Every structure is written in structure tokens, then in C-alpha cells.
Amino acid sequence: EVSKVWEPIQIGPMMLPNRVLMGSMHVGFEKLEDGVERLAAFYAERASGEVGLIVTGGAAVCREGGMGDAYCNVYLDEHVEPLRLITAAVHEAGGKIALQLFHAGRYAHQEATGVESVAPSALQAPINRHKPREMNPAEIERTIQDFADGASRAIRAGFDAVEIMGSEGYLINQFLSPVTNKREDDWGGDFARRARFGIEVAKRVITAVGPDFPVIFRMSGLDLMPDSTTMEETLQFARMLEQAGVSALNVGIGWHESKVPTIAMMVPRGAYVWVAQQIKEAVRIPVIASNRINDLRQAEAIIAEGRSDMVSMARPFLADSQIVRKSRAGQFDEVNTCIACNQACLDHIFDGKVASCMVNPVVGREKEWALEPAMVSKRVAVVGAGPAGLEAARVLAERGHQVVIFEKQNQIGGQLNYARQVPGKEEFNETLRYYKTQLNQMGVQVRLEMAATADSLIEEGFEEVVVATGVNPRRPDIPGVDLPHVVSYDRVFEKKAKVGRRVAIVGAGGIACDLSHLLVQDQPISPQSAQYLLEYRILDAKAMHQLSHSGRKVFMLRRGKHVGTGLGKTTRWAVLANLKRHGVEMVTQIDYKEITAEGVIIRNQEQEQLVQADTVIIAAGATPNDSLFHALQGRLPVHVIGGAKEAGELDAKRAIYEGALVGRAI
Ligand code: SF4
């Protein structure tokens, strides 16, 4: 059987060895000490992993279109030299790299650039605090030239190609869309005039770089904005770009301000490939599909079915720099799969921090965390096989220690086993699979259904212990909390408690949100059948929800004001919207009076009210389960990590991070 994804592909004048592109991502290393060196090492490692082509994070072509100095820039000649470090490192590693030419338009960070942001029309983006100024025709002309100058600098810096950023709601996309372009001159009005800016940019860049240099255009395949560019116009724009001479089309989905999730975990894998497919049918140049592609077997299927010529993956290269190399060798089980959680990548970037990865916290800390073999190989016990313990065991074993991991349940995973049951969170299965494979390969001994005690660990001759025993659910002091229909969240996830039709959850944090999803949506429709039913209009979206609904009525109750605290910025809104669509009611700023056989009596602004429930689930936080740690202190060198150290919300990110840290400390 011939694999399509490993077939070389011609992108204009450039031949790529395979059909995997590492999509543009801003990782924020620029702001660190030795930022450029770090970026160079970061890209070089991905290049050594055999990816076909890397695209950098966006490099601003002019000051007002950028995000400030903590981001990549290419608008001055002095920007060329540092970029050379990146291209040299990637070439040394045997890879190819394209510079992304970027202008944020109304998404620009005005505070960071120090100059007023500009856009086709003076319309403020809902996700930006500043209103942009309308560009005048002379500025438009100059900006087109800025793209061309940026491309020339890219050549001087040694890049193999450029990608023009025309999607995601940035400047070029803002010109194309009637939502953001209200101009009445030569640059706005009808479709031809709205398209003109993007086409002119493409043409000018192509002229600047000449025929021997590939120009990729990242176009928006679907804006996911009400009243924006139609599919017909999008296809027309693709044909115009082909005519203008671009080498390939990379298809982006959704604007940053769009209300439809595009890369969250809940988006089914490959859900947007159909958009690239439509564009592919309209042009002859290569078309690149993106969004929620995280497995090369899936990439193979997409390309083999002729739905796109190439795939773009971005975050999967954070989770595993060697995803391409491993997949090519058929080692799919060894890939640390990106689970699309956004918790350490996008959420960090939106918080102004450096990107990392939840399942691979080495990202962003490569220099500090280079793995060194242990000086002395010790017998180490890791107690608890949740994410913290798993990562600790993996790293310890990799460094040459002899590791035994104890787990009191009959399977590894700890709270990952809760998350992976939640509809839309199935990707957590991949993390579990990765750890299983790793522990096995590294010879970690796994002892299930074993509760280790201080005495047993000492008796067995362990030299050091990592306590990763997780948390004990908290039992709030509410009258009636001992009634038989009151259960703790862990028992529901572990299927040890029966849950009725009417449910009240005491608590409204991340765990309560997960529980609600699990309880209302327990007849999931597969993404394939969902798409089929929707495409053929057999069911509309509302009917789909009803069909997949368990029929349960769920109330989430909280003393405080906010629901879903602890969820990341990039996901919280989508999770809450989803819960609301499923009829979950969120009642906040209340006091608990009593739990009775009928439900929960709450006080809401002095009014007493009964929330009827057959089952009351307590999800009101947890306390560290650290008794083993205390029992061992002074008897053996002992470390405590994860929930056993600090019981926050479900926090796999911190758990894995602390596991990785302790794994390097012994
Ligand atoms: Fe993927 Fe989550 Fe890692 Fe981001 S943090 S790269 S979404 S696994």
C-alpha cells in the first residue's frame, strides 16, 4: 500500500520531502533571554523530526500591524540578522522553513507597538480594547509594499519560502470581509474591490521574490462570522490567488473573535477538512488542510481520499517534536499526542506568557530541562499513577532509575480517567496510551490495586519516594450531606454511584462542568453521523442536541459568582455555551440551607428555594491526600507532587509539570 503522506510534493519551485507542514504558531520565546537562540533550537528540533516544512509564527511587516517587540518582526533591516540564526539552525537539521508575513490590522496590540492600529474601516474588534483608525489610500499602498519588503528580507534571512497571513481575521481577511470593510473607494464595496488588497499583496510579494521562491497564501476558508464572505466568494478568491501566481493555499478556519470553536478539544478531529476540500476542487495548486489534525494516520486518510494535498498541524509539534519521524517509523503508540486542551499553549499566550505544552512541559524550558542521566541509579517508588506520578515515573526511568509505580485503582491514569469519559474530551485517552507505552518501554514496574504504606516501602528497600497520591474530595458542611442520595464526584466518575434524572451539583468549577457534560450527554452521536445528519438536513442542530441528550436535568450550584473557574480563557466560553445549550442551569451567589430527600434548599437573595434533585453530587473542591508523605518524612527522602501537594481544581497541567520537575531532581 502506497502512503500518500510520505510522497514528496512540489510547492511552486520548492520540493518538499513529505506532506506535513508545521503550521504557524506564536510561542513567545522572543521575550526570553536568548529568545532567538531558543527559537532557533525549537525549530531545529522540529526540523530534525522530519517535518516537510515549518512556518514561523507571524512576523509583522510594519510596526502598526504587529504585536510589539515580544513578537517576531520583519519590518526593519536589522530584523534580518537574528532571523538568520533560525534559518541556519533549521537547515543544519535538514529542514525547510517559511517566514509568515503578518499584519494584524485591528487585532494589533496598540500598547505593545506604541502606535495606533489601523484597519480597512474604523471598526473595533470585540477582542481588542482599541478602535483602529481607517487606512487612507496612501497607507494601503505603503502596506502592500511592506509585505513585499518583508518577503525580500525573508530571502536575505535565508528562508525557503514565505506564507502571507490572510486568514484568522487579520488585516487581509479584514479587507476581504464585508463585516470589517465598509469602504466605498477602490479598496472596498463590492467583492472585487474587497478582494483587491489581498490579491495586490500576493502579486507584489511574488514580484519581489521572483519566480524561484515559493509564496504560500494562508486564506480563510470559513470566517465563522455572521454576514461575512460567502463560500462562493471564498472559492472565487482562491481562484484569483492561483491566477496571481501563489504556490499553494493553506486554509485557515475562523476568526479569533468567532463564536464557533475551531481548535478546541470538543471540535471533532478533521472537522473542517471539508472546507479545504471545496477549495481544492476549485484550484489546481496544492491545498493544505488544517484544524484539529493530530494524527498522521488521519492525515494519510485525508490526502489519500484526495481531500487536500498536504496537512498543517501546529500544536501537535509542541506535544511531540518527533511526531513525523515516529509516525513514519510506524511508532504511532509512542507519539505524545496533542489533546487540543490549549491549557499551556494558547492560554499561556493569551495571558502574555511563553507557550508550553500540558503533555510536554519541556516546551519553553528546553535549555533548563535538558535531560541528564542520573549520577546514581536508585530504586525509586512513585505512589499514585495519575498524571503527576506517570510523568515522574517516565522521566525517572528515562534517566536510568529503577522505578516502581503503585496505584490503588485497577488502572493507571488517576483523574485522567475522569476527563476521558467526558464527551468531547476523548483525546485524554491518547495521553493515557502514551504513558502506558512509555512506562512499558522504559521498564517501569506497574503495581495496580496496591496501596503502598510507609512501612512497606521502607521494608522493600526503596531509596527515594515520590508521593503523587492525589486528593480527597471535600465534604462541605451542609445539613443533610450524609443522606443516601448525596454522592461525591469521584464516585460518579468511577461509576460507583447511581445518578437519577434530576441532579443538583454542589460546586460549579471545572469538575462540575465535566460532570454536567457527562450527565446530560450520555448518548453521544459520533461526529461522522452528526455531520451526515446535518449535511442532509435530516436533523437540525437543535434536534441533534435533543437526540444526544440523556434527558437529565442538571443544576450547578455555587456560592460564588463565577462558573467554570479554573478553565482556560480559550475554552471556558465554549464549555459554558455548550452546557447552556444542553439545558444545564447555573445558579450562583447562593447559600446552602439544607439537603433534603427532595433536593437542595438554597437561599437566593433572601429567598428560599428548593432545587429538586434525585441525586445530589458534591463537587466542592478537595484536600491534599498527603498522609503517606507525612508518614515518610524523616524516614526516607520523599517528594510530594500534584494534588497531594496542593489540591486545586483538576489540574493535569500542574500535575505533569511537577512530575517532570521531580523526575529531574532525583
Ligand atoms: Fe496540545 Fe494542550 Fe499541548 Fe497545547 S497544551 S499543544 S493543546 S496538548
XYZ file of C-alpha atoms in Angstrom, residues 304-640:
337
model
C -5.355 9.533 0.154
C -9.025 10.461 -0.235
C -7.928 13.489 -2.229
C -9.450 15.945 0.225
C -6.257 18.022 0.447
C -2.699 17.796 -0.862
C -0.989 18.433 2.411
C -1.905 18.831 6.080
C -0.924 21.521 8.511
C -0.511 20.717 12.190
C 0.745 23.194 14.751
C 0.152 22.235 18.377
C 0.976 18.547 17.749
C 4.567 19.721 17.253
C 4.575 21.156 20.761
C 3.279 17.929 22.248
C 5.847 15.868 20.342
C 8.626 17.355 18.242
C 9.200 13.929 16.689
C 5.627 13.149 15.662
C 6.526 12.888 11.980
C 9.614 10.743 12.468
C 7.848 8.378 14.880
C 4.810 8.066 12.609
C 6.982 7.393 9.592
C 8.557 4.537 11.519
C 5.088 3.253 12.340
C 5.548 4.020 16.045
C 2.159 5.657 16.445
C 1.783 4.449 20.020
C 4.895 6.345 21.020
C 3.607 9.712 19.889
C 2.745 12.122 22.664
C -0.469 13.334 21.090
C -1.684 16.903 21.318
C -5.068 16.688 23.024
C -6.194 20.170 21.924
C -6.622 21.347 25.510
C -4.963 24.745 24.839
C -4.086 24.893 28.520
C -0.379 25.527 28.216
C -0.076 26.817 24.648
C -2.789 29.272 23.635
C -3.960 30.001 27.160
C -0.394 30.970 28.066
C -0.028 33.182 25.007
C -3.310 34.961 25.714
C -2.071 35.564 29.247
C 1.132 37.089 27.876
C 3.229 34.102 28.938
C 5.535 31.837 26.975
C 3.862 28.848 25.339
C 4.461 25.430 26.766
C 2.531 22.187 26.445
C 0.458 20.421 29.043
C 1.548 16.948 27.980
C 5.098 18.042 27.197
C 6.165 20.724 29.663
C 9.700 20.753 28.282
C 8.458 23.186 25.625
C 9.729 26.634 26.532
C 12.191 25.186 29.051
C 14.401 23.216 26.650
C 17.624 24.742 27.895
C 16.932 24.422 31.609
C 15.369 20.995 31.356
C 17.797 19.150 29.110
C 17.602 15.554 30.328
C 20.711 14.232 32.031
C 21.293 10.644 33.113
C 21.112 10.090 36.875
C 24.504 10.128 38.617
C 23.486 7.105 40.684
C 20.696 4.780 39.644
C 18.318 4.464 42.594
C 15.330 2.353 43.486
C 12.501 4.881 43.419
C 8.868 4.293 44.321
C 6.236 6.512 42.785
C 2.946 6.229 44.639
C -0.083 7.149 42.582
C -0.415 6.726 38.809
C -2.287 9.907 37.969
C -0.715 12.394 35.574
C 1.812 13.632 38.160
C 3.030 10.161 39.092
C 3.058 8.940 35.499
C 5.255 11.772 34.297
C 7.557 11.440 37.300
C 7.954 7.702 36.685
C 8.568 8.211 32.976
C 11.285 10.816 33.455
C 12.949 8.976 36.348
C 13.117 5.773 34.333
C 14.391 7.592 31.270
C 17.219 8.979 33.379
C 18.203 5.497 34.493
C 16.496 4.985 37.840
C 14.734 1.728 38.710
C 11.152 2.762 39.135
C 8.110 1.054 40.607
C 4.763 2.845 40.381
C 1.946 1.941 42.789
C -1.713 2.556 42.030
C -4.608 1.677 44.287
C -7.134 1.531 41.427
C -7.130 -1.269 38.876
C -5.860 1.000 36.082
C -3.357 3.807 35.678
C -4.458 7.354 34.899
C -5.950 8.764 38.090
C -8.149 11.711 37.228
C -7.288 11.381 33.519
C -9.783 8.534 33.725
C -12.428 11.041 34.747
C -11.669 13.514 31.996
C -11.562 10.952 29.190
C -15.178 9.905 29.825
C -16.482 13.415 29.232
C -17.994 13.896 25.773
C -15.549 15.958 23.725
C -12.625 15.046 25.959
C -11.858 11.649 24.457
C -8.410 12.887 23.476
C -7.289 12.203 27.055
C -7.263 8.545 26.005
C -4.201 9.398 23.933
C -2.298 10.724 26.929
C -3.059 7.555 28.798
C -1.972 5.414 25.851
C 1.263 7.403 25.608
C 2.126 6.850 29.260
C 1.240 3.167 29.083
C 3.605 2.713 26.143
C 6.336 4.784 27.780
C 6.258 3.008 31.137
C 6.320 -0.306 29.374
C 9.250 0.661 27.174
C 11.277 2.099 29.998
C 10.769 -0.922 32.175
C 8.786 0.784 34.912
C 7.119 -1.807 37.102
C 3.427 -1.024 37.485
C 1.667 -2.441 40.551
C -2.080 -1.981 40.334
C -4.562 -2.334 43.195
C -1.706 -1.786 45.618
C -1.816 0.762 48.391
C 1.758 1.398 49.455
C 2.407 2.249 53.095
C 5.442 3.881 54.664
C 6.453 0.609 56.281
C 6.045 -1.464 53.125
C 8.114 0.992 51.085
C 10.926 1.035 53.630
C 10.822 -2.715 54.006
C 11.165 -3.181 50.268
C 14.308 -1.112 50.245
C 13.259 1.900 48.197
C 15.812 4.686 48.407
C 13.538 7.550 47.482
C 9.778 8.027 47.200
C 7.582 10.311 45.114
C 4.126 10.758 46.632
C 1.554 11.505 43.943
C -1.492 10.221 45.763
C -3.862 12.936 44.581
C -6.722 14.387 46.548
C -9.569 13.612 48.908
C -12.853 15.190 47.834
C -14.026 17.812 50.291
C -17.279 17.311 52.133
C -18.926 20.643 52.737
C -20.657 21.359 55.993
C -24.247 21.379 54.784
C -27.030 19.770 56.846
C -28.159 16.592 55.109
C -24.849 15.936 53.374
C -24.895 12.382 54.784
C -28.193 11.415 53.149
C -28.006 8.352 50.866
C -28.679 10.247 47.632
C -25.715 12.566 48.211
C -22.581 11.338 46.458
C -19.115 12.623 45.803
C -17.973 13.430 42.249
C -15.269 10.770 42.239
C -17.851 8.039 42.794
C -19.843 9.235 39.796
C -16.797 9.256 37.525
C -15.825 5.842 38.831
C -19.366 4.612 38.146
C -19.792 3.597 41.748
C -22.922 5.674 42.264
C -26.290 5.664 40.540
C -27.388 9.025 39.221
C -31.054 9.927 38.833
C -32.897 12.074 36.275
C -32.740 15.259 38.278
C -29.314 16.232 39.523
C -28.014 19.068 41.639
C -24.277 19.576 41.720
C -22.851 21.432 44.699
C -19.982 23.278 43.070
C -19.501 24.844 39.648
C -15.790 24.631 38.879
C -14.052 22.625 36.186
C -15.027 19.269 37.708
C -18.680 20.244 37.950
C -18.612 21.340 34.295
C -17.111 17.997 33.269
C -19.673 16.128 35.344
C -22.547 18.084 33.855
C -21.377 17.261 30.356
C -21.086 13.629 31.227
C -24.549 13.548 32.770
C -26.528 15.403 30.118
C -24.851 13.965 27.075
C -24.594 10.315 27.778
C -25.802 9.199 24.373
C -23.145 10.751 22.211
C -23.621 10.864 18.474
C -20.434 10.117 16.593
C -19.011 13.098 14.706
C -19.474 11.224 11.449
C -23.156 10.577 11.934
C -23.607 14.096 13.251
C -22.111 15.538 10.096
C -24.195 13.228 7.952
C -27.430 14.126 9.723
C -26.677 17.823 9.490
C -25.432 17.781 5.908
C -28.537 16.098 4.636
C -30.670 18.257 6.875
C -32.212 15.158 8.403
C -31.867 16.893 11.729
C -31.107 20.479 12.600
C -28.709 21.482 15.334
C -31.443 21.754 17.942
C -32.825 18.318 17.220
C -29.292 16.931 17.354
C -28.893 18.208 20.848
C -32.142 16.687 21.919
C -31.176 13.367 20.419
C -27.857 13.234 22.199
C -29.341 14.443 25.446
C -29.725 11.982 28.284
C -32.922 13.632 29.407
C -31.354 14.603 32.706
C -31.919 17.972 34.259
C -28.740 19.259 35.859
C -28.299 22.240 38.146
C -24.848 23.543 39.044
C -24.877 25.480 42.296
C -22.220 27.820 43.571
C -21.797 30.254 46.428
C -19.507 32.442 44.362
C -20.254 34.433 41.274
C -18.403 32.598 38.539
C -18.933 29.270 36.884
C -16.145 27.245 35.297
C -13.365 28.932 37.200
C -10.063 27.297 36.506
C -10.934 26.637 32.860
C -8.643 28.317 30.350
C -9.508 31.526 28.541
C -9.650 29.878 25.153
C -12.042 27.131 26.239
C -14.188 28.421 29.077
C -16.645 30.303 26.867
C -17.167 27.291 24.612
C -17.666 24.889 27.535
C -20.229 27.127 29.204
C -22.102 27.775 25.954
C -22.238 24.048 25.344
C -23.612 23.353 28.814
C -26.269 26.024 28.394
C -27.301 24.533 25.056
C -27.778 21.247 26.860
C -30.064 22.886 29.356
C -27.704 22.841 32.334
C -28.744 25.554 34.751
C -26.165 27.516 36.657
C -27.312 29.077 39.892
C -24.713 31.301 41.521
C -24.344 33.591 44.506
C -26.407 31.380 46.756
C -26.200 29.968 50.257
C -26.921 26.371 51.102
C -29.550 25.822 53.762
C -30.052 22.096 53.729
C -30.030 18.970 51.611
C -33.291 17.040 51.943
C -34.744 13.955 50.339
C -36.331 16.293 47.736
C -33.170 18.117 46.759
C -31.178 21.125 47.888
C -32.716 24.059 49.699
C -30.809 27.183 48.766
C -31.112 30.829 49.720
C -31.015 33.148 46.787
C -31.188 36.854 47.656
C -33.032 36.157 50.907
C -35.470 33.870 49.108
C -35.542 30.207 49.945
C -35.884 27.833 47.066
C -35.840 24.088 46.568
C -33.726 22.755 43.728
C -35.346 19.406 43.141
C -32.946 16.531 42.746
C -32.926 12.757 42.930
C -29.168 12.837 43.237
C -27.001 15.495 44.820
C -23.364 15.414 43.733
C -20.707 17.114 45.791
C -18.001 18.693 43.659
C -16.896 21.369 46.059
C -13.157 21.064 45.937
C -10.731 18.684 47.539
C -7.955 18.479 50.073
C -4.495 17.003 49.529
C -4.223 13.294 50.227
C -0.782 13.630 51.770
C -0.803 11.227 54.725
C 1.825 8.974 53.134
C 4.097 11.953 52.629
C 3.901 12.853 56.309
C 4.363 9.236 57.371
C 7.574 9.012 55.344
C 9.115 12.307 56.306
C 12.317 11.822 58.248
C 12.393 8.134 57.330
C 13.158 8.249 53.589
C 13.913 11.026 51.110
C 10.392 11.851 49.965
C 8.836 14.281 47.486
C 5.206 15.276 47.125
